[in-house]
């Protein structure tokens, strides 16, 4: 008589609270980890998989993706979730808003969000959820309903949309954001969003620890002025020009403004997204000292840790905030190694060639912003982290435990009894070269083209479903929408 649905044997289990991997077996029942022990009889399981001594990381909780921004949401849900499992990602939290791109609609979330859920349902190979951005006044009023009815507990502000579009200058904010005439997406709106999120925390005190606000911190006025200057001077090209047009102090200033507004509104749960530079993280740390009563969390992306303006492969590396010079990359790594960064994400936004590049094709200010990268998240972090002395334990914290527990995914983020059986097996002793053609994403290029990595995800399990088998995506989509917080 079998006891378990699945048994993973001969794996070196990596945990966020243990300094070294341990050679263990892991048993799964009904999608949850039911037993962990040094030796479990194979006869007790309906199916067994020999891990061959590979590392077993908790499935990556990629807390920052964008499905449906440039492609139909239903299509992205399939292809980009398949790419995600290549990078060890078992849960993705996607940023979503009304306005141009995404569903290209304005209006209330009461009408908009059910269509988002319907478009993704039954198509994902991984579990998923959504962060939502209150773009207009009525959205702030909807926050309690989004928490109570849909399990959305995290919200977002795009600070640079005040007078800057997704890709550069924007002369007509209301059309781009599809907000009512007479409303403005500005610092006053940001303040009222914060008050709305805090009001929801007070309305649902039992959920308060899981309700937070995330911010994309760049300053529109600084970026507009510097973009004009860079274009007029005409000295810089490519990713260097884009970096100069959105300078790091624009990030630092926005971080400082956001932090003071959080202090003013009494909102203590703030996530500072994709900090890309020394100045951005420095400002974030200064604000944490200035406002110790605010629980700040600091995020960086794998793209900003792997590539710089010189090493990224072409203009496909355009992203917001921009890729930076090597000195900023090195500074980010110092902060990661010092424990100053809370999680690492992909900021995955599939942007196909015909959408990404405009005319002329070599004009960085015409190209669209964003690129995919979830498939390189865990391999890239293990590769570069190992070179720098980053422990596997810390990798598990950065990619799984910390984001899971910030965003209310309390069944995820660890290889432990009772948790979802989200596990990925990693070979840390293989050398391979990144090629866009090997990705399951529909994006035909990658800024990491030609990068050499020394760790590879071979197998990924989502609630015990074997969705990546020996490097190949397998089976049908079994991913579920996760209403948060998980209880």
Coordinates of N, CA, C and O in Angstrom, one line a residue, residues 64 66 95 156-158 160 215-218 251 271-277 280-281 297-301 304 319-322 324 332 343 345-347:
X64 N 7.7 39.6 -9.1 CA 7.6 40.7 -10.0 C 7.7 40.2 -11.5 O 8.8 40.0 -12.0
X66 N 5.2 40.6 -15.4 CA 4.2 41.3 -16.2 C 3.7 40.4 -17.3 O 4.3 40.4 -18.4
X95 N 2.3 42.2 -11.9 CA 1.8 43.6 -11.8 C 0.8 43.8 -12.9 O 1.1 43.5 -14.1
X156 N 0.3 48.8 -6.1 CA 1.5 49.4 -6.7 C 1.2 50.9 -7.1 O 0.1 51.2 -7.6
X157 N 2.3 51.7 -7.0 CA 2.3 53.0 -7.6 C 3.5 53.1 -8.5 O 4.6 52.6 -8.2
X158 N 3.2 53.6 -9.7 CA 4.3 53.9 -10.7 C 4.6 55.4 -10.6 O 4.0 56.2 -11.3
X160 N 6.8 57.4 -11.8 CA 7.2 58.2 -12.9 C 6.1 58.5 -13.9 O 6.3 59.3 -14.9
X215 N 6.3 50.3 -4.8 CA 6.5 51.5 -5.6 C 7.7 51.4 -6.6 O 8.8 50.9 -6.3
X216 N 7.4 51.8 -7.8 CA 8.4 52.0 -8.8 C 8.9 53.4 -8.6 O 8.2 54.4 -8.9
X217 N 10.1 53.6 -8.2 CA 10.7 54.9 -7.7 C 11.6 55.5 -8.8 O 12.8 55.2 -8.8
X218 N 11.0 56.3 -9.6 CA 11.8 57.3 -10.5 C 11.0 58.6 -10.5 O 9.8 58.6 -10.4
X251 N 16.1 58.0 -9.1 CA 15.6 56.9 -8.2 C 15.7 57.3 -6.7 O 14.7 57.1 -6.0
X271 N 7.3 48.3 -0.1 CA 8.2 47.6 -1.0 C 8.8 48.5 -2.0 O 8.1 49.1 -2.8
X272 N 10.1 48.6 -2.0 CA 10.8 49.5 -3.0 C 11.3 48.6 -4.1 O 12.2 47.7 -3.9
X273 N 10.7 48.7 -5.3 CA 10.9 47.8 -6.4 C 12.2 48.0 -7.2 O 12.6 49.2 -7.3
X274 N 12.7 47.0 -7.8 CA 13.8 46.9 -8.8 C 14.8 48.1 -8.6 O 15.0 48.9 -9.5
X275 N 15.4 48.2 -7.4 CA 16.4 49.3 -7.2 C 17.6 48.9 -8.0 O 18.1 47.8 -8.0
X276 N 18.0 49.9 -8.9 CA 19.0 49.5 -9.9 C 20.4 50.1 -9.7 O 21.3 49.8 -10.5
X277 N 20.6 50.9 -8.7 CA 21.8 51.7 -8.6 C 22.3 51.8 -7.2 O 21.5 51.6 -6.2
X280 N 20.1 54.5 -5.5 CA 18.8 54.1 -5.1 C 18.8 53.3 -3.8 O 18.0 53.6 -2.9
X281 N 19.7 52.3 -3.7 CA 19.7 51.5 -2.4 C 20.2 52.4 -1.3 O 19.7 52.3 -0.2
X297 N 10.9 46.9 2.4 CA 11.6 45.8 1.8 C 12.2 46.3 0.5 O 11.6 47.1 -0.2
X298 N 13.4 45.8 0.2 CA 14.1 46.3 -1.0 C 14.3 45.1 -2.0 O 14.8 44.1 -1.6
X299 N 14.0 45.4 -3.2 CA 14.0 44.4 -4.3 C 15.0 44.8 -5.4 O 15.2 46.0 -5.7
X300 N 15.7 43.8 -5.9 CA 16.5 44.0 -7.1 C 16.2 42.9 -8.1 O 15.6 41.9 -7.8
X301 N 16.5 43.1 -9.4 CA 16.2 42.2 -10.4 C 17.4 41.4 -10.8 O 18.6 41.9 -10.7
X304 N 19.5 43.4 -13.4 CA 20.4 44.4 -12.9 C 21.6 43.8 -12.2 O 22.6 44.5 -12.0
X319 N 15.1 48.8 -20.3 CA 14.1 48.5 -19.2 C 14.0 49.6 -18.3 O 14.9 50.5 -18.3
X320 N 13.0 49.7 -17.5 CA 12.8 50.7 -16.5 C 12.8 50.2 -15.1 O 12.0 49.3 -14.8
X321 N 13.6 50.7 -14.2 CA 14.7 51.6 -14.4 C 15.8 51.0 -15.3 O 15.9 49.7 -15.4
X322 N 16.7 51.8 -15.9 CA 17.6 51.2 -16.9 C 18.7 50.3 -16.3 O 19.0 50.4 -15.1
X324 N 22.5 49.7 -15.7 CA 23.4 50.7 -15.2 C 24.9 50.3 -15.6 O 25.1 49.2 -16.0
X332 N 25.3 46.8 -6.2 CA 24.1 46.0 -5.9 C 24.5 44.7 -5.3 O 23.9 44.2 -4.3
X343 N 14.8 40.6 -1.7 CA 14.5 39.5 -2.6 C 14.9 39.9 -4.0 O 15.2 41.1 -4.3
X345 N 14.1 39.3 -8.2 CA 13.0 38.9 -9.1 C 13.5 39.0 -10.5 O 14.6 39.4 -10.8
X346 N 12.6 38.7 -11.4 CA 12.9 38.8 -12.9 C 12.4 40.1 -13.5 O 13.0 40.6 -14.5
X347 N 11.3 40.6 -13.0 CA 10.6 41.7 -13.7 C 10.3 41.3 -15.2 O 10.5 42.1 -16.1

